Coordinates of C-alpha atoms in Angstrom, one line a residue:
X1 CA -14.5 15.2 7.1
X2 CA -13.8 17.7 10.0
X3 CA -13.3 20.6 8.3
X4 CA -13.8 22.7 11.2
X5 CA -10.1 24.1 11.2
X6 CA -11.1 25.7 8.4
X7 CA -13.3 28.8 9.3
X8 CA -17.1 29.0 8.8
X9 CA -18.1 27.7 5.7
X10 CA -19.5 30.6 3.2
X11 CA -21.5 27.7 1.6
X12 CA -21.4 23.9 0.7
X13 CA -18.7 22.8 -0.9
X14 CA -18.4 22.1 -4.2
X15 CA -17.2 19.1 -6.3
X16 CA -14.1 20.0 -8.9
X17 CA -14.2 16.8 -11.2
X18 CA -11.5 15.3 -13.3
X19 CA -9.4 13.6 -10.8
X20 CA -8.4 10.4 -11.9
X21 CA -7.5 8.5 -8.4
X22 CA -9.6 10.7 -5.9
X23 CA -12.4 13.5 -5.4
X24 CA -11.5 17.1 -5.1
X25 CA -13.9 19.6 -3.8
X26 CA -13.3 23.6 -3.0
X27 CA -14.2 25.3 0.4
X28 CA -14.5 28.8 1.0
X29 CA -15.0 30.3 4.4
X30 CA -14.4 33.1 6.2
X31 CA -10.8 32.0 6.2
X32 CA -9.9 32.1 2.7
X33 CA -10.4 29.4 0.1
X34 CA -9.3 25.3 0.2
X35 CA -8.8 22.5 -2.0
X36 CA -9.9 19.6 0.0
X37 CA -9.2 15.9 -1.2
X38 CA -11.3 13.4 0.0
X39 CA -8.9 10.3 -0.6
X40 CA -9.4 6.9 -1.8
X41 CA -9.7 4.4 1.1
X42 CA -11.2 1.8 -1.3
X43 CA -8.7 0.5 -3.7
X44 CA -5.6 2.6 -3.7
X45 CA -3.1 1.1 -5.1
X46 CA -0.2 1.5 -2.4
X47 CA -0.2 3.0 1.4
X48 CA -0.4 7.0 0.9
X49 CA 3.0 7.9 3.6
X50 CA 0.3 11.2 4.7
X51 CA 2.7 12.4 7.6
X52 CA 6.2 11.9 5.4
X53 CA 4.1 13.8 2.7
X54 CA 3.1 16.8 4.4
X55 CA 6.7 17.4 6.0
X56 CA 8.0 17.1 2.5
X57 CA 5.2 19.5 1.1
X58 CA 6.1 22.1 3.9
X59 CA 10.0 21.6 3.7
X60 CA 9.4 22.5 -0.3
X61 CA 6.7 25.5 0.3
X62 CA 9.0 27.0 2.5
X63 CA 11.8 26.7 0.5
X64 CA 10.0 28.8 -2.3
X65 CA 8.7 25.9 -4.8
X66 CA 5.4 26.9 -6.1
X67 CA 3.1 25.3 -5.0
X68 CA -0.6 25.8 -3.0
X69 CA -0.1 26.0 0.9
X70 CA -0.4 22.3 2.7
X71 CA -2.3 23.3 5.4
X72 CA -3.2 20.0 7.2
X73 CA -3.5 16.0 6.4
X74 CA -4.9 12.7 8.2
X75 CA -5.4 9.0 6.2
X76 CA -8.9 10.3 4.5
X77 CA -8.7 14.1 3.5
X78 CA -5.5 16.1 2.5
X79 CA -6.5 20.2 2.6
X80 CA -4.1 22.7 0.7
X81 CA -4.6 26.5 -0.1
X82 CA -6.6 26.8 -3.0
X83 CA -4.6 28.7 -5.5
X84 CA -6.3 30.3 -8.6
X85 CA -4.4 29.7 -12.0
X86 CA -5.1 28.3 -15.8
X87 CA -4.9 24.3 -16.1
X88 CA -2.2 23.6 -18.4
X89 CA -3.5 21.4 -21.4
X90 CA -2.0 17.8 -22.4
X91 CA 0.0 19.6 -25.5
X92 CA 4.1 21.1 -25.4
X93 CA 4.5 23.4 -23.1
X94 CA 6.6 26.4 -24.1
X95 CA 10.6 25.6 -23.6
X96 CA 10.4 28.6 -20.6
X97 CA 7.6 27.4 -18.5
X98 CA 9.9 23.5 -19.3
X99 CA 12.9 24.8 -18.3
X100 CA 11.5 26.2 -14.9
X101 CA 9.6 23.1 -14.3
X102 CA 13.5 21.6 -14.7
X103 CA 14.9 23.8 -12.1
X104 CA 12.1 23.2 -9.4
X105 CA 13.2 19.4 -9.8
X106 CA 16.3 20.6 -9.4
X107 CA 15.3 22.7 -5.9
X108 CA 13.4 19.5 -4.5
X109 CA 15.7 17.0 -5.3
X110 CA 18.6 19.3 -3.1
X111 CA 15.6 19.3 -0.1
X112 CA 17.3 17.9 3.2
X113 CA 14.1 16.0 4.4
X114 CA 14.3 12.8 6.7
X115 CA 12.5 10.1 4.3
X116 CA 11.9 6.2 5.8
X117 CA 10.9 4.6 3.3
X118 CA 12.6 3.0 0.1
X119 CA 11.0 3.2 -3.7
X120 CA 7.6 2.0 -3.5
X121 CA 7.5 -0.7 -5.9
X122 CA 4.0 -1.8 -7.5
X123 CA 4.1 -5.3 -8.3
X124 CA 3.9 -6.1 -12.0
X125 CA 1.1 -7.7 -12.6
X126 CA 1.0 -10.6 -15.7
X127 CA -2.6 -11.6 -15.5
X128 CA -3.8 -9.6 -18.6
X129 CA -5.1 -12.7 -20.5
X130 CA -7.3 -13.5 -17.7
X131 CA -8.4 -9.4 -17.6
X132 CA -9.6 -9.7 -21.0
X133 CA -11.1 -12.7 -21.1
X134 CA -13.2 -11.0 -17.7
X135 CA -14.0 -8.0 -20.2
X136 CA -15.0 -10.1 -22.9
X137 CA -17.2 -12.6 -20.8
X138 CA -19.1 -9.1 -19.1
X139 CA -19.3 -7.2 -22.8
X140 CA -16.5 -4.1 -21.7
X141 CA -16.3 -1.7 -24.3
X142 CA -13.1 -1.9 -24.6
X143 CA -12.8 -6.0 -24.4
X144 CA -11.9 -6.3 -28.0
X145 CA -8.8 -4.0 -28.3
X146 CA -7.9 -5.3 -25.0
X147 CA -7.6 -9.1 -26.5
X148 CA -5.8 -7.8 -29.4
X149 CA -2.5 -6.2 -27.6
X150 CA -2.6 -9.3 -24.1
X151 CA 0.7 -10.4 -26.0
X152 CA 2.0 -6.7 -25.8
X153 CA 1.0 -6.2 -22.3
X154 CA 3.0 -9.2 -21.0
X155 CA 5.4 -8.0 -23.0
X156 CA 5.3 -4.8 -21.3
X157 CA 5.4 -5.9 -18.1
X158 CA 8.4 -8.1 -18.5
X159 CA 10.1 -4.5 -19.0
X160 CA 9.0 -2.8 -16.2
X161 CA 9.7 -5.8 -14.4
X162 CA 13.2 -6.4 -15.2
X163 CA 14.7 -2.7 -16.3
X164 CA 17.9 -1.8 -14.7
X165 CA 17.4 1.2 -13.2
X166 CA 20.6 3.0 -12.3
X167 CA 20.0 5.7 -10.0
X168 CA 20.5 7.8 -8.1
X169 CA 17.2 7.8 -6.1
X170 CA 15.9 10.8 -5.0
X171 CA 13.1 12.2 -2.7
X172 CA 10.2 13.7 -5.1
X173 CA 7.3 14.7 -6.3
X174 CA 7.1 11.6 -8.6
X175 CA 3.8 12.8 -10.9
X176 CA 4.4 15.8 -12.6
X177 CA 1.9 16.1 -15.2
X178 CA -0.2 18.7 -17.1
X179 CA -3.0 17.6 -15.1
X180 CA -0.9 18.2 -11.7
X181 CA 0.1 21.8 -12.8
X182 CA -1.0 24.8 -13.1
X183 CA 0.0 28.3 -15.2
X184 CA -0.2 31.5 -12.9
X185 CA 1.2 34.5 -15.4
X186 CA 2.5 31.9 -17.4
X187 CA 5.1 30.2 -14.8
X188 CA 4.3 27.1 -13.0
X189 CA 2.5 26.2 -9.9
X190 CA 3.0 22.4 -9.2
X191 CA 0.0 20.4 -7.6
X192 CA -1.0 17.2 -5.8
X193 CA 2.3 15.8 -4.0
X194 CA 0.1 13.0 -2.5
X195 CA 2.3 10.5 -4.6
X196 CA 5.8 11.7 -3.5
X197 CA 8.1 9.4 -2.1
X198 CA 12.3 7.7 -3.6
X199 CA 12.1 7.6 -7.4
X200 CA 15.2 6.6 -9.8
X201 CA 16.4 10.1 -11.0
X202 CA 16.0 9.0 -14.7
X203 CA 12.4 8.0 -14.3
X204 CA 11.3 11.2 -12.6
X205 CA 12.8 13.0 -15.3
X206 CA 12.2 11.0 -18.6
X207 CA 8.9 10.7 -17.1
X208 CA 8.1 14.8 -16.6
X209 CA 10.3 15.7 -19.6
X210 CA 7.7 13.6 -22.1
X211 CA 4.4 14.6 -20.9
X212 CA 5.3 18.4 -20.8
X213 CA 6.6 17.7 -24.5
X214 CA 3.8 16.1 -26.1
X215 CA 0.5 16.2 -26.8
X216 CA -2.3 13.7 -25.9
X217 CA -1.0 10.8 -28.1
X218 CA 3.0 10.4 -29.4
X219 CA 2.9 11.9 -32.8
X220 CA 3.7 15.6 -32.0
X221 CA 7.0 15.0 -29.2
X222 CA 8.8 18.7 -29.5
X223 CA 12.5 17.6 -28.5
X224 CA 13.2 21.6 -28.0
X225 CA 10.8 20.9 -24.9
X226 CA 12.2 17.8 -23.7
X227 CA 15.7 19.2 -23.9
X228 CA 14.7 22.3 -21.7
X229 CA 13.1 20.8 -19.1
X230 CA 16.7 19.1 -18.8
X231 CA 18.6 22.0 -19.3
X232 CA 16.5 23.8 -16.3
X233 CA 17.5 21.1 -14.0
X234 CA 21.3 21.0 -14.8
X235 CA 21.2 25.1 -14.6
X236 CA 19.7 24.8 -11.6
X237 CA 22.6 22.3 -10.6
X238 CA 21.5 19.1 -10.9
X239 CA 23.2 16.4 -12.7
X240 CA 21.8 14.4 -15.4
X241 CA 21.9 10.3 -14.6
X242 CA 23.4 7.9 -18.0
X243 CA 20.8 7.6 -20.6
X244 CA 18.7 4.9 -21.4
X245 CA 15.4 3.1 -20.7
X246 CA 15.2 3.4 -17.5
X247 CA 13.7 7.2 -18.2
X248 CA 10.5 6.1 -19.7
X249 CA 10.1 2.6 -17.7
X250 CA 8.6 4.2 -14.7
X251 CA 5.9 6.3 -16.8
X252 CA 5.3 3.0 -18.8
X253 CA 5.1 1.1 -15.3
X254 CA 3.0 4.1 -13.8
X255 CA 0.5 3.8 -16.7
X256 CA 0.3 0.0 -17.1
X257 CA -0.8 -0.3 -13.1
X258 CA -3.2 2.4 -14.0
X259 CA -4.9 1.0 -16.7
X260 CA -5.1 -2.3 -14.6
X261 CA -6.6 -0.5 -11.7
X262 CA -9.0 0.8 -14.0
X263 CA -10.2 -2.4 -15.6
X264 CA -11.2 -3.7 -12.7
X265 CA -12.9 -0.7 -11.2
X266 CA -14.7 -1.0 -14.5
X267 CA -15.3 -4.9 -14.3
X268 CA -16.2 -4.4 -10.8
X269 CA -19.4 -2.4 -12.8
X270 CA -20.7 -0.4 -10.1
X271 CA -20.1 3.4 -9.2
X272 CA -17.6 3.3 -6.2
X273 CA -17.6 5.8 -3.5
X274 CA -14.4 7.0 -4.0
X275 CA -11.5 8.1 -6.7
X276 CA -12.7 8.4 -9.9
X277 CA -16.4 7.9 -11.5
X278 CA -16.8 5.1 -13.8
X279 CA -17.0 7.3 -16.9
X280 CA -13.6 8.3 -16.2
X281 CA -12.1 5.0 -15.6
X282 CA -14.0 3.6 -18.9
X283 CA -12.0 6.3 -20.3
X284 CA -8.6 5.7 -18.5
X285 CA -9.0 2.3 -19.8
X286 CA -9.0 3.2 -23.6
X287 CA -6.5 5.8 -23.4
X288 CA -4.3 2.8 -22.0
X289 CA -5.3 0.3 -24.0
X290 CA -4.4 2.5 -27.2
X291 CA -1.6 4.3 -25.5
X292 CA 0.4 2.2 -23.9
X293 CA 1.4 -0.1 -27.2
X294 CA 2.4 2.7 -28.9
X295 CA 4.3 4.2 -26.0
X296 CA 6.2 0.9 -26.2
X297 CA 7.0 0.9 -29.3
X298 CA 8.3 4.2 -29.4
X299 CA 10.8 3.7 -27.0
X300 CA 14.0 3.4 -29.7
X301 CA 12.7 7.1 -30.9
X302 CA 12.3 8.2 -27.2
X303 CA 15.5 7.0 -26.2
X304 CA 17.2 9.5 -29.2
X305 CA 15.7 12.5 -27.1
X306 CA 18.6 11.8 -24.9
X307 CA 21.5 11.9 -27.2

């Protein structure tokens, strides 16, 4: 990495763990302090768009949206502002800090910035028999829960495959998370817009509304929270696309490429060089394996958050 943009370093940088697709390390120098993010040129999942990106990032910093300072970007590192704050846990949110999250969706959907691409589109993979039989056959912790839901995974995938999504598509941050924002004096700070890019407006927001409004599994959803994330963004004058599945299928489709990526970083068995260490991808693939099936079946009950 040339850093050298930067300042003079004050001292090595560090490594901030926990990211699950890339490595994050803080600088400090005599020109303040950075979140540098050493990318992952291994086996990322799509083409990160890193000069589309960072014009979108500025357009939204200067129009107010809270978030750290993009201060420069090339194919390998990304460097922002680093910007001090308490990590907001996977659990409901409280319906004010929802409803503002709402309203900055609101503010960066309105953004007037040039875009060239169309939706990126993962392709849906269907080769989860031959994925477990590959855990079983190299002894994967996981194999055995794996084998028992292959029928629900196809199954899954024939969703995400053939959901109708009906728009409109907007320009977006695309992966707003707990673990992508931050709480400074209890309002938010939104993080990591390396995935931004067209999304169907009902995915970004079933898709944001959910993960602020549960907790780390599906058994404690708050529908106060959900509702007020969509209540910030019609406040803020946005307008609220027709219900349906198509708000969950893009967090189901995000997840299900997820754990795939993750199986085979795992059956790969080796610890690669960039994104996340195996430890963490052992553990992205049990949280999908268990998580995903139930997120599935939930989606009769999720869809009644919308009414």
């Amino acid at each position: 990495m040339n850093l050298s943009h930067l300042g003079t370093p004050l001292g090595p940088m560090t490594r901030v763990h926990g990211g699950f697709a890339n490595r994050m390390y803080r600088l400090d120098t005599d020109q303040g302090s950075f979140a540098v993010k050493e990318l992952n040129l291994v086996d990322r999942r799509w083409t990160y768009r890193v000069e589309d990106v960072l014009r979108f990032e500025r357009a939204a910093f200067a129009a107010g949206i809270p978030m750290p300072e993009p201060i420069s970007a090339d194919e390998h590192t990304l460097v922002h502002r680093w910007v001090e704050g308490e990590e907001v846990p996977e659990a409901p949110v409280s319906a004010a800090y929802a409803f503002e999250i709402g309203e900055i969706l609101a503010r960066v959907h309105a953004l007037d910035v040039a875009w060239t691409h169309g939706p990126v589109e993962e392709p849906v993979s269907r080769d989860w028999p031959e994925l477990a039989a590959r855990a079983a056959a190299t002894g994967q912790p996981w194999a055995d829960e794996l084998a028992s839901h292959v029928e629900t995974f196809l199954v899954i995938a024939h969703l995400v495959d053939t959901c109708e999504r009906p728009g409109p598509v907007v320009l977006t941050h695309g992966d707003i998370h707990p673990w992508n924002l931050l709480a400074r004096q209890g309002r938010p700070v939104v993080l990591d817009w390396e995935l931004s890019g067209m999304l169907d407006l009902s995915g970004e927001l079933g898709s944001t509304a959910l993960s602020l409004a549960k907790g780390p599994g599906f058994d404690d959803i708050r529908p106060a929270v959900f509702r007020s994330v969509l209540d910030g963004y019609v406040a803020a004058g946005g307008v609220l696309p027709p219900s349906g599945p198509s708000w969950f299928v893009f967090m189901i489709g995000g997840w299900l490429g997820h754990t795939r990526w993750n199986i085979l970083r795992c059956l790969a068995g080796v610890e690669a060089s960039t994104g996340p260490d195996l430890a963490l991808s052992h553990e992205s693939v049990r949280n999908g394996v268990r998580g995903l099936p139930d997120l599935f079946a939930r989606l009769p009950e999720l869809e009644a958050l919308l009414v």
